[in-house]
């Protein structure tokens, strides 16, 4: 088993966290504490779920939650774009990364055998 830090999904997620950190600088101060913090927290949660999925036998629950958190990040990025806190290009780049993470997580989930019945 590879270290979670060596996985391409982890590297993409770390890039998303760095991107989110930079993009939240453009959010107005009154929303920065709620929405800006939320998107960064969701990115950190994605990184933690990758580490958990890599270290457990039953990866499915972690990967399912990971995909949900990526969707939340996409919703927030869409809100940022529609509110003109980020540009269309920045939004497109963020969505490319979230799509890549989602595809990798779903492929990882498909390649994982189902958990044994207890």
PDB file of C-alpha atoms in Angstrom:
ATOM      1  CA  UNK A   1       0.000   0.000   0.000  1.00  0.00           C
ATOM      2  CA  UNK A   2       1.341   3.419  -0.965  1.00  0.00           C
ATOM      3  CA  UNK A   3       1.534   6.312   1.443  1.00  0.00           C
ATOM      4  CA  UNK A   4      -1.487   8.554   1.070  1.00  0.00           C
ATOM      5  CA  UNK A   5       0.808  11.502   0.343  1.00  0.00           C
ATOM      6  CA  UNK A   6       2.071   9.713  -2.782  1.00  0.00           C
ATOM      7  CA  UNK A   7      -1.391   9.229  -4.313  1.00  0.00           C
ATOM      8  CA  UNK A   8      -2.402  11.427  -7.245  1.00  0.00           C
ATOM      9  CA  UNK A   9      -5.805  12.082  -5.640  1.00  0.00           C
ATOM     10  CA  UNK A  10      -4.005  13.441  -2.557  1.00  0.00           C
ATOM     11  CA  UNK A  11      -1.784  15.687  -4.669  1.00  0.00           C
ATOM     12  CA  UNK A  12      -4.809  17.020  -6.575  1.00  0.00           C
ATOM     13  CA  UNK A  13      -6.648  17.624  -3.297  1.00  0.00           C
ATOM     14  CA  UNK A  14      -3.673  19.444  -1.825  1.00  0.00           C
ATOM     15  CA  UNK A  15      -3.602  21.624  -4.937  1.00  0.00           C
ATOM     16  CA  UNK A  16      -7.308  22.309  -4.450  1.00  0.00           C
ATOM     17  CA  UNK A  17      -6.656  23.382  -0.855  1.00  0.00           C
ATOM     18  CA  UNK A  18      -3.930  25.764  -2.013  1.00  0.00           C
ATOM     19  CA  UNK A  19      -6.247  27.104  -4.714  1.00  0.00           C
ATOM     20  CA  UNK A  20      -9.112  27.567  -2.242  1.00  0.00           C
ATOM     21  CA  UNK A  21      -6.800  29.391   0.154  1.00  0.00           C
ATOM     22  CA  UNK A  22      -5.820  31.818  -2.598  1.00  0.00           C
ATOM     23  CA  UNK A  23      -9.364  32.263  -3.932  1.00  0.00           C
ATOM     24  CA  UNK A  24     -10.895  33.042  -0.560  1.00  0.00           C
ATOM     25  CA  UNK A  25      -8.786  36.190  -0.357  1.00  0.00           C
ATOM     26  CA  UNK A  26     -11.260  37.833  -2.755  1.00  0.00           C
ATOM     27  CA  UNK A  27     -14.297  37.137  -0.593  1.00  0.00           C
ATOM     28  CA  UNK A  28     -15.741  40.113   1.299  1.00  0.00           C
ATOM     29  CA  UNK A  29     -14.834  40.228   4.958  1.00  0.00           C
ATOM     30  CA  UNK A  30     -18.389  39.561   6.186  1.00  0.00           C
ATOM     31  CA  UNK A  31     -18.538  36.253   4.267  1.00  0.00           C
ATOM     32  CA  UNK A  32     -14.922  35.200   4.697  1.00  0.00           C
ATOM     33  CA  UNK A  33     -15.484  33.740   8.173  1.00  0.00           C
ATOM     34  CA  UNK A  34     -18.435  31.630   7.062  1.00  0.00           C
ATOM     35  CA  UNK A  35     -18.084  30.693   3.388  1.00  0.00           C
ATOM     36  CA  UNK A  36     -14.327  31.118   3.030  1.00  0.00           C
ATOM     37  CA  UNK A  37     -13.628  29.054   6.119  1.00  0.00           C
ATOM     38  CA  UNK A  38     -16.157  26.434   5.010  1.00  0.00           C
ATOM     39  CA  UNK A  39     -14.522  25.791   1.638  1.00  0.00           C
ATOM     40  CA  UNK A  40     -11.075  25.509   3.240  1.00  0.00           C
ATOM     41  CA  UNK A  41     -12.426  23.174   5.941  1.00  0.00           C
ATOM     42  CA  UNK A  42     -14.070  20.985   3.288  1.00  0.00           C
ATOM     43  CA  UNK A  43     -10.743  20.752   1.411  1.00  0.00           C
ATOM     44  CA  UNK A  44      -8.975  19.718   4.615  1.00  0.00           C
ATOM     45  CA  UNK A  45     -11.691  17.120   5.250  1.00  0.00           C
ATOM     46  CA  UNK A  46     -11.123  15.711   1.748  1.00  0.00           C
ATOM     47  CA  UNK A  47      -7.420  15.278   2.533  1.00  0.00           C
ATOM     48  CA  UNK A  48      -8.245  13.544   5.822  1.00  0.00           C
ATOM     49  CA  UNK A  49     -10.736  11.213   4.119  1.00  0.00           C
ATOM     50  CA  UNK A  50      -8.097  10.218   1.561  1.00  0.00           C
ATOM     51  CA  UNK A  51      -5.737   9.294   4.401  1.00  0.00           C
ATOM     52  CA  UNK A  52      -8.491   7.339   6.171  1.00  0.00           C
ATOM     53  CA  UNK A  53      -9.553   5.510   3.015  1.00  0.00           C
ATOM     54  CA  UNK A  54      -5.959   4.569   2.281  1.00  0.00           C
ATOM     55  CA  UNK A  55      -5.422   3.121   5.747  1.00  0.00           C
ATOM     56  CA  UNK A  56      -8.612   1.081   6.189  1.00  0.00           C
ATOM     57  CA  UNK A  57      -9.983  -2.063   4.646  1.00  0.00           C
ATOM     58  CA  UNK A  58     -13.493  -0.726   4.124  1.00  0.00           C
ATOM     59  CA  UNK A  59     -12.767   2.310   1.983  1.00  0.00           C
ATOM     60  CA  UNK A  60     -16.286   2.841   0.652  1.00  0.00           C
ATOM     61  CA  UNK A  61     -17.751   4.957   3.485  1.00  0.00           C
ATOM     62  CA  UNK A  62     -14.759   7.287   3.425  1.00  0.00           C
ATOM     63  CA  UNK A  63     -14.796   7.586  -0.354  1.00  0.00           C
ATOM     64  CA  UNK A  64     -18.550   8.199  -0.428  1.00  0.00           C
ATOM     65  CA  UNK A  65     -18.174  11.004   2.099  1.00  0.00           C
ATOM     66  CA  UNK A  66     -15.201  12.341   0.137  1.00  0.00           C
ATOM     67  CA  UNK A  67     -17.322  12.629  -3.031  1.00  0.00           C
ATOM     68  CA  UNK A  68     -20.028  14.468  -1.066  1.00  0.00           C
ATOM     69  CA  UNK A  69     -17.483  16.937   0.298  1.00  0.00           C
ATOM     70  CA  UNK A  70     -16.132  17.549  -3.202  1.00  0.00           C
ATOM     71  CA  UNK A  71     -19.689  18.371  -4.307  1.00  0.00           C
ATOM     72  CA  UNK A  72     -19.996  20.888  -1.463  1.00  0.00           C
ATOM     73  CA  UNK A  73     -16.748  22.501  -2.627  1.00  0.00           C
ATOM     74  CA  UNK A  74     -18.177  22.706  -6.158  1.00  0.00           C
ATOM     75  CA  UNK A  75     -21.367  24.350  -4.853  1.00  0.00           C
ATOM     76  CA  UNK A  76     -19.366  26.931  -2.926  1.00  0.00           C
ATOM     77  CA  UNK A  77     -17.122  27.647  -5.915  1.00  0.00           C
ATOM     78  CA  UNK A  78     -20.208  28.148  -8.077  1.00  0.00           C
ATOM     79  CA  UNK A  79     -21.578  30.590  -5.499  1.00  0.00           C
ATOM     80  CA  UNK A  80     -18.255  32.453  -5.496  1.00  0.00           C
ATOM     81  CA  UNK A  81     -18.343  32.689  -9.300  1.00  0.00           C
ATOM     82  CA  UNK A  82     -21.965  33.828  -9.464  1.00  0.00           C
ATOM     83  CA  UNK A  83     -21.286  36.403  -6.743  1.00  0.00           C
ATOM     84  CA  UNK A  84     -18.243  37.532  -8.754  1.00  0.00           C
ATOM     85  CA  UNK A  85     -15.802  36.807  -5.950  1.00  0.00           C
ATOM     86  CA  UNK A  86     -13.767  34.692  -8.390  1.00  0.00           C
ATOM     87  CA  UNK A  87     -13.437  34.855 -12.168  1.00  0.00           C
ATOM     88  CA  UNK A  88     -14.894  32.389 -14.636  1.00  0.00           C
ATOM     89  CA  UNK A  89     -11.380  31.116 -15.352  1.00  0.00           C
ATOM     90  CA  UNK A  90     -10.646  30.542 -11.679  1.00  0.00           C
ATOM     91  CA  UNK A  91     -13.955  28.721 -11.331  1.00  0.00           C
ATOM     92  CA  UNK A  92     -13.194  26.566 -14.382  1.00  0.00           C
ATOM     93  CA  UNK A  93      -9.801  25.601 -12.970  1.00  0.00           C
ATOM     94  CA  UNK A  94     -11.321  24.700  -9.599  1.00  0.00           C
ATOM     95  CA  UNK A  95     -14.037  22.598 -11.251  1.00  0.00           C
ATOM     96  CA  UNK A  96     -11.428  20.751 -13.341  1.00  0.00           C
ATOM     97  CA  UNK A  97      -9.617  19.790 -10.146  1.00  0.00           C
ATOM     98  CA  UNK A  98     -12.793  18.779  -8.282  1.00  0.00           C
ATOM     99  CA  UNK A  99     -13.917  16.709 -11.268  1.00  0.00           C
ATOM    100  CA  UNK A 100     -10.560  14.939 -11.324  1.00  0.00           C
ATOM    101  CA  UNK A 101     -10.759  14.233  -7.589  1.00  0.00           C
ATOM    102  CA  UNK A 102     -14.317  12.926  -7.918  1.00  0.00           C
ATOM    103  CA  UNK A 103     -13.402  10.639 -10.812  1.00  0.00           C
ATOM    104  CA  UNK A 104     -10.396   9.250  -8.955  1.00  0.00           C
ATOM    105  CA  UNK A 105     -12.445   8.656  -5.801  1.00  0.00           C
ATOM    106  CA  UNK A 106     -15.203   6.871  -7.715  1.00  0.00           C
ATOM    107  CA  UNK A 107     -12.680   4.722  -9.593  1.00  0.00           C
ATOM    108  CA  UNK A 108     -10.984   3.869  -6.292  1.00  0.00           C
ATOM    109  CA  UNK A 109     -14.367   2.958  -4.840  1.00  0.00           C
ATOM    110  CA  UNK A 110     -15.172   0.693  -7.825  1.00  0.00           C
ATOM    111  CA  UNK A 111     -11.820  -1.071  -7.560  1.00  0.00           C
ATOM    112  CA  UNK A 112     -12.329  -1.782  -3.856  1.00  0.00           C
ATOM    113  CA  UNK A 113     -14.012  -5.047  -2.924  1.00  0.00           C
ATOM    114  CA  UNK A 114     -17.186  -4.669  -0.931  1.00  0.00           C
ATOM    115  CA  UNK A 115     -16.884  -4.998   2.807  1.00  0.00           C
ATOM    116  CA  UNK A 116     -17.571  -8.452   4.208  1.00  0.00           C
ATOM    117  CA  UNK A 117     -20.945  -8.961   5.844  1.00  0.00           C
ATOM    118  CA  UNK A 118     -20.803  -9.048   9.613  1.00  0.00           C
TER     119      UNK A 118
END
